Short mmCIF file of C-alpha atoms and ligand atoms in Angstrom, two decimals:
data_model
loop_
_atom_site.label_atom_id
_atom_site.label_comp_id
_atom_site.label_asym_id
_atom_site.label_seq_id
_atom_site.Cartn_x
_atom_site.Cartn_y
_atom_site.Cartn_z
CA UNK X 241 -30.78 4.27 -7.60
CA UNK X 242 -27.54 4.72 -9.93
CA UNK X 243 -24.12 4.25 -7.18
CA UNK X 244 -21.03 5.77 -9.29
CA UNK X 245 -17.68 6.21 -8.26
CA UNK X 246 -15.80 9.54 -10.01
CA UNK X 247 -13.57 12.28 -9.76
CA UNK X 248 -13.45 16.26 -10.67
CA UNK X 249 -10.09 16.44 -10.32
CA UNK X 250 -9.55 15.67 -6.81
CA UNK X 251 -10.24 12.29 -4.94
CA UNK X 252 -12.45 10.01 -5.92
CA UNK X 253 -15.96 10.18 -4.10
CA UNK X 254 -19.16 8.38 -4.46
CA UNK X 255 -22.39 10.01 -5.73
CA UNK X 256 -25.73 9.29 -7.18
CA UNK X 257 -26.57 9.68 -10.43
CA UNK X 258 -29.42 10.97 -12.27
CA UNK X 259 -30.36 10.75 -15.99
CA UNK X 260 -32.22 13.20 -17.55
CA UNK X 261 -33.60 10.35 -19.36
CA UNK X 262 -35.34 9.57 -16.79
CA UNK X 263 -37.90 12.98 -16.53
CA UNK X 264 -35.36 15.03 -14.43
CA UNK X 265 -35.36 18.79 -14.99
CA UNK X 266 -31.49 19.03 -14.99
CA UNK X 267 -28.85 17.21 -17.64
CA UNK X 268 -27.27 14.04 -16.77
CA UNK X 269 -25.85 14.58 -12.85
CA UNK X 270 -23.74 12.74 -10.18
CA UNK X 271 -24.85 13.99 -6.72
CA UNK X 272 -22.09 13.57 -3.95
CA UNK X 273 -22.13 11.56 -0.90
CA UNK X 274 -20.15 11.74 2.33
CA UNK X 275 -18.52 8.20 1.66
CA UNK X 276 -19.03 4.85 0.41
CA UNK X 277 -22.60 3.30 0.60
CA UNK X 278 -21.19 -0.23 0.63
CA UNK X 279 -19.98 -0.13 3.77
CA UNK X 280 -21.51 2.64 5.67
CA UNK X 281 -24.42 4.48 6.23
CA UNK X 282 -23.81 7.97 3.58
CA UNK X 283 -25.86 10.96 3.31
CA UNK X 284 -25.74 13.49 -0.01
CA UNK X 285 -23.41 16.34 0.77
CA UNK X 286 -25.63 18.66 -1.46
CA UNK X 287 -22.84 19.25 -4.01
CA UNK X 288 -23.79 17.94 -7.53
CA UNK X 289 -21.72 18.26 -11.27
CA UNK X 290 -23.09 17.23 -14.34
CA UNK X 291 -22.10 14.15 -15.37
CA UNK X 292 -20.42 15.13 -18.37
CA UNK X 293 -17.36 17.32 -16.00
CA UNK X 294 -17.49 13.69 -13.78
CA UNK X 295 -15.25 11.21 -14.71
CA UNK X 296 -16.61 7.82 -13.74
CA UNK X 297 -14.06 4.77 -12.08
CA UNK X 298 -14.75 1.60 -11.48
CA UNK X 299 -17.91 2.09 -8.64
CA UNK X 300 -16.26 -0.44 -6.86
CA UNK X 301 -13.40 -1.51 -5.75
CA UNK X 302 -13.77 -5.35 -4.54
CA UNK X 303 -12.07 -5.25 -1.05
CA UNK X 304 -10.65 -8.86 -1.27
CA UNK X 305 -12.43 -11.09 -4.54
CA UNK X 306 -13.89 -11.12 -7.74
CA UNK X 307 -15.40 -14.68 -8.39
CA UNK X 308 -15.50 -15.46 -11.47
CA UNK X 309 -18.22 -18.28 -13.09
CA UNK X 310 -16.99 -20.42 -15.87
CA UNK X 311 -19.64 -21.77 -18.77
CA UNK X 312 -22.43 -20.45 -17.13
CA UNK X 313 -24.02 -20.60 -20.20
CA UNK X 314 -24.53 -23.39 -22.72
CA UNK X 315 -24.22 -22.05 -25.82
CA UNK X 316 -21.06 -20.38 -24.90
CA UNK X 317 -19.92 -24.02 -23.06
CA UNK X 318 -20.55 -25.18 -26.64
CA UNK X 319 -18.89 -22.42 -28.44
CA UNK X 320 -15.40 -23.00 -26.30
CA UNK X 321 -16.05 -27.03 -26.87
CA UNK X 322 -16.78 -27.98 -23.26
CA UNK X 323 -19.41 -29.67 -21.78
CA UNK X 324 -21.67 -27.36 -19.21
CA UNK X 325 -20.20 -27.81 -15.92
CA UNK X 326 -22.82 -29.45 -13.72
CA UNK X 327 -21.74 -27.18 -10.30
CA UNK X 328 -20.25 -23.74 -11.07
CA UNK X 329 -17.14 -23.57 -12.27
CA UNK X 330 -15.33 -20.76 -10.34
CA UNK X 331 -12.34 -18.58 -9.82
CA UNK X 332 -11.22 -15.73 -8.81
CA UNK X 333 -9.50 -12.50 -10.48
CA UNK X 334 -7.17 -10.23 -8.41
CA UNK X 335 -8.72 -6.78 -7.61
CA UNK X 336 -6.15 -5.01 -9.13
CA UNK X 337 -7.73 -6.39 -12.51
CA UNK X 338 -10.70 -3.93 -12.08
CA UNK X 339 -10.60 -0.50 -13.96
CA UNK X 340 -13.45 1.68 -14.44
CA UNK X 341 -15.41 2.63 -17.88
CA UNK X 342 -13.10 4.22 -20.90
CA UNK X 343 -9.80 3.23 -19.04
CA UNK X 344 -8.09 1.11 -21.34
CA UNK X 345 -7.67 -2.20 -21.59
CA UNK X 346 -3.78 -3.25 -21.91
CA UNK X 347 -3.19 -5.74 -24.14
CA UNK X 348 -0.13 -8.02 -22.69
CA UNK X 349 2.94 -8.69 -24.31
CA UNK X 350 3.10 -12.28 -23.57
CA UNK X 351 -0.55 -12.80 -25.09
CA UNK X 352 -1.47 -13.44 -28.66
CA UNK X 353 -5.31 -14.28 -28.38
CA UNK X 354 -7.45 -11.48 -26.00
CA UNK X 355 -11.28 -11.84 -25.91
CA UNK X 356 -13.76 -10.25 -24.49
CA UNK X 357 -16.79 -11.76 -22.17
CA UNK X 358 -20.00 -9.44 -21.32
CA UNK X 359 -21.23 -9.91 -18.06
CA UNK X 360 -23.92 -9.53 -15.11
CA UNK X 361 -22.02 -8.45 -12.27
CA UNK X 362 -23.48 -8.72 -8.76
CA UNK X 363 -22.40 -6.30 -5.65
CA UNK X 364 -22.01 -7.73 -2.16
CA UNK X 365 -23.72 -5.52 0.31
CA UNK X 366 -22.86 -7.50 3.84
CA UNK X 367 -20.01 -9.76 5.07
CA UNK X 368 -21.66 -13.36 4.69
CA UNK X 369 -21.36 -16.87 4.83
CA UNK X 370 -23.66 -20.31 4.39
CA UNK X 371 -26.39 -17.69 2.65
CA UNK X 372 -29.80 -19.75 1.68
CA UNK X 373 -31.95 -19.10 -0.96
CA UNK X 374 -34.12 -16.78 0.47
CA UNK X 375 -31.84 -14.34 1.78
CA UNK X 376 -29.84 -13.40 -1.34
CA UNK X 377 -31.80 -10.68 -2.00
CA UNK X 378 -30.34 -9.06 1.10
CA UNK X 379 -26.66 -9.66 1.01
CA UNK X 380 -26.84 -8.31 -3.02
CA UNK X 381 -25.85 -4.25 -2.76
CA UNK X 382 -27.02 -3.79 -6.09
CA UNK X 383 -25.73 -4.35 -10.32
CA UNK X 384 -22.98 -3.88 -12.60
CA UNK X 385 -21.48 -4.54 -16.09
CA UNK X 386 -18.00 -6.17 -16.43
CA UNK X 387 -15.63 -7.18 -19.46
CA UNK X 388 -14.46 -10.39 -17.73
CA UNK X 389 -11.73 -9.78 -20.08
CA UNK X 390 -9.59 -13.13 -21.12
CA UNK X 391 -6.31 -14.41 -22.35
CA UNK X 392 -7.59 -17.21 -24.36
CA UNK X 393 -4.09 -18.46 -25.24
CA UNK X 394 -3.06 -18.85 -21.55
CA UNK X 395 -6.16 -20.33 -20.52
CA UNK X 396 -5.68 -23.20 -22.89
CA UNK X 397 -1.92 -23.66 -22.27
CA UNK X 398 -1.69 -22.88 -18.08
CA UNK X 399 -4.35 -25.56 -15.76
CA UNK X 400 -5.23 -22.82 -13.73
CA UNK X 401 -6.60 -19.70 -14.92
CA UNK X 402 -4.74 -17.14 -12.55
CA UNK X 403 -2.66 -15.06 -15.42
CA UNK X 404 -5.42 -15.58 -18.12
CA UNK X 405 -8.13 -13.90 -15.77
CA UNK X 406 -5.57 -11.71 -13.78
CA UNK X 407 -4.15 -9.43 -15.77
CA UNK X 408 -3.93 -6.18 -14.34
CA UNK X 409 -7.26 -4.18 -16.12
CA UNK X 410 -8.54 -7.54 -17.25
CA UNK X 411 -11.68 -6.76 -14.96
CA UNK X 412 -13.74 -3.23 -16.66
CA UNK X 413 -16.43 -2.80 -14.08
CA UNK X 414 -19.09 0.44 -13.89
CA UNK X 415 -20.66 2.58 -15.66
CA UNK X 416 -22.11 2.69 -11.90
CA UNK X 417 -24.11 0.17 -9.46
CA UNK X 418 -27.77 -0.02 -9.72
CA UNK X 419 -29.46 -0.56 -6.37
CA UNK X 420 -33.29 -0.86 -6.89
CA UNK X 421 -33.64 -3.96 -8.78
CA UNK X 422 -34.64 -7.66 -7.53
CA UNK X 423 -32.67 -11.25 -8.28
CA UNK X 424 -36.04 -12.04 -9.87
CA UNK X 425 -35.32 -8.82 -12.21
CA UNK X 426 -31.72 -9.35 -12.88
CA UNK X 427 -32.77 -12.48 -14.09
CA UNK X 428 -33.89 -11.97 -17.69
CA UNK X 429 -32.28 -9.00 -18.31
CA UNK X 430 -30.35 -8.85 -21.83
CA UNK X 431 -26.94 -8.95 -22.21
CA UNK X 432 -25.28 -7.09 -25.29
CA UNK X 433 -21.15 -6.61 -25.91
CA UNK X 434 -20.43 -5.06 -29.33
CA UNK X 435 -17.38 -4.57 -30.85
CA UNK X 436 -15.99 -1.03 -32.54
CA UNK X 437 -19.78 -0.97 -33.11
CA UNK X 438 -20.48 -4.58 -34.47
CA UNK X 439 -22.78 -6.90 -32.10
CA UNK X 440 -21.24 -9.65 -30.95
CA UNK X 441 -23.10 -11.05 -27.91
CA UNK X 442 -26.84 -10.47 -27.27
CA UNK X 443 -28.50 -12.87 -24.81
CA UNK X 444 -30.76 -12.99 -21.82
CA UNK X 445 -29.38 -13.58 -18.47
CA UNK X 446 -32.14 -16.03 -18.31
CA UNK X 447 -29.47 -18.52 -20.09
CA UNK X 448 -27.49 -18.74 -16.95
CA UNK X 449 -27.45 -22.29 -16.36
CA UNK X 450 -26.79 -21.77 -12.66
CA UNK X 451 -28.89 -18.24 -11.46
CA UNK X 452 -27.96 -15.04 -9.67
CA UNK X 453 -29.20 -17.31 -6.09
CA UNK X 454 -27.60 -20.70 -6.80
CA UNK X 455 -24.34 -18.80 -7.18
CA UNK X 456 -24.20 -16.98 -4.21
CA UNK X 457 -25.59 -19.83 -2.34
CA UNK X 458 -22.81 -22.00 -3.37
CA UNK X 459 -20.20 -19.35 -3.63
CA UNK X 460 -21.24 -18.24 -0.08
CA UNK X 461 -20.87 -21.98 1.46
CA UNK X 462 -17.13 -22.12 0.79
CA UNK X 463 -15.94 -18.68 1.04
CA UNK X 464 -16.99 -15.73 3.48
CA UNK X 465 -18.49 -12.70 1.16
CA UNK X 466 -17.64 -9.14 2.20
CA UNK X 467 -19.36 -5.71 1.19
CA UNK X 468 -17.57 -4.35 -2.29
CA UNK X 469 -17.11 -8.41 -3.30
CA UNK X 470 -17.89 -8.60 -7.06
CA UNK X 471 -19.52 -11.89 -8.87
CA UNK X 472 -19.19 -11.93 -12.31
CA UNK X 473 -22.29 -14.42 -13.33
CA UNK X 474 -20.30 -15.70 -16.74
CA UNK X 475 -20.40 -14.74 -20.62
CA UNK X 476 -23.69 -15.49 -23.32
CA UNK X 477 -22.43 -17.03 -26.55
CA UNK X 478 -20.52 -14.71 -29.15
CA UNK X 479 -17.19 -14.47 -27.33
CA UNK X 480 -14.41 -13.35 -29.41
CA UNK X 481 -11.16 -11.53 -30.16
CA UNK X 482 -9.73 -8.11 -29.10
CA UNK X 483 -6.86 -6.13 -30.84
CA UNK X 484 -5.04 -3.38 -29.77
CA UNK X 485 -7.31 0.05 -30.95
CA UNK X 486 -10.63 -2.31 -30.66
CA UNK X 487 -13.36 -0.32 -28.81
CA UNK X 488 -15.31 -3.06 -26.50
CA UNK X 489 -18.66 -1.72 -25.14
CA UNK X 490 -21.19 -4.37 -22.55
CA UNK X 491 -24.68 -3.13 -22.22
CA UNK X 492 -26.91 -4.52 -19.83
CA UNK X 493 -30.56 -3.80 -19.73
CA UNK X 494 -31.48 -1.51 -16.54
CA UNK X 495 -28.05 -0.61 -15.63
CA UNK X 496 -26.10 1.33 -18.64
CA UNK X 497 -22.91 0.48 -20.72
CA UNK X 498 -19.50 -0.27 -20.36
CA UNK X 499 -17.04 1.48 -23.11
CA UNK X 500 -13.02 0.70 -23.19
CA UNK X 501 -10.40 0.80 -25.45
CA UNK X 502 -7.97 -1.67 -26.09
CA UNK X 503 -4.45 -0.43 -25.68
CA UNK X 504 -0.50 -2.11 -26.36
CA UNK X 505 1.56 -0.34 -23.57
ZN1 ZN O 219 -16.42 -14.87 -17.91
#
């Protein structure tokens, strides 16, 4: 099942989506539900729109964290000249960094090197704490894509990573949450972020050095988890710059793409 999060006009609601791609007899829908299937039981409220009238936001908003995972992968560890951490490397972003797909991205005055990072995101179904291996299947709602979107320049020059990650719309999540797959799926599932139409990253999340369950497990055994918690799972190789008019888009295989536009305020 396809979770979005979208308006007509009025307030945002949740709603399942169906593709036409998929063998349906209608175009592209969202159909609406009474409220948000994160947190509470929903049912459908039998209105649908077509997708195209819809317009999508971020399908979640992360009640209190995004956790971020640093070098997760070691070509990109290589790329940025680090070593590959041997225990994720974590932080967090602010949840006012997340905006939804084709909101743009605001490039900060104070900046002078952006970049983009295509991501796995995870969902957090359940509040949770001290999770073990075999029960991350259960606390995981379901997928997304994110543009863990960077300040490269302020990483270097500040020790911790709070403004270069926190920007407000650093975090694109959506195009919607994808609720049927298995860890074992998301697992080697390939990753693709092109720029204004050039590819730039394309990489199975089978490079994670540290998986979908060894980062909830350890993520999980310092910090309590609630439902709408996002985990970004870290950036392939290929990572590079974003300029003001740049149109970034993050596909990931089974779950859809993430468009947005690169803006100057
Ligand atoms: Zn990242």
């Amino acid at each position: 099942m396809r979770i979005a999060r979208f308006s007509t006009g009025g307030d945002p609601a949740f709603g399942i989506v169906e593709l036409a791609a998929d063998g349906g007899k209608y175009p592209d829908t969202v159909s609406t539900l009474t409220g948000d299937p994160i947190s509470m039981p929903v049912q459908l409220t039998g209105e649908r729109h077509e997708l195209d009238v819809a317009r999508l936001l971020a399908p979640v908003i992360p009640r209190s964290k995004v956790v971020g995972v640093g070098r997760n992968y070691a070509a990109h560890a290589a790329e940025m000249g680090h070593e590959a951490p041997a225990s994720p490397l974590l932080f967090f972003k602010p949840n006012t960094s997340v905006i939804g797909p084709e909101e743009p991205i605001i490039y900060p005055d104070p900046v002078s090197e952006l970049a983009y990072e295509g991501e796995l995101a995870l969902v957090i179904g359940r509040i949770c704490r001290d999770i073990p291996a075999e029960r991350v299947d259960e606390v995981i709602f379901g997928y997304t894509v994110a543009n863990d979107v960077t300040a490269r320049d302020l990483q270097r020059t500040d020790d911790q990573w709070a403004r270069a990650k926190g920007y407000d719309t650093f975090c694109p999540l959506g195009p919607w949450i994808t609720t049927h797959q298995s860890v074992e799926e998301m697992g080697d599932v390939m990753i693709t972020t092109t720029v204004d139409g050039q590819q730039r990253q394309h990489d199975s999340s089978s490079l994670m050095l540290h998986g979908i369950v060894e980062l909830v497990v350890y993520i999980s055994a310092f910090t309590t988890l609630l439902p709408g918690d996002v985990i970004l799972t870290g950036t392939p190789a290929g990572v590079g710059e974003l300029l003001p008019g740049h149109e970034v888009s993050v596909t990931v295989d089974g779950i859809g793409t993430l468009t947005n536009t690169v803006i100057r305020k």
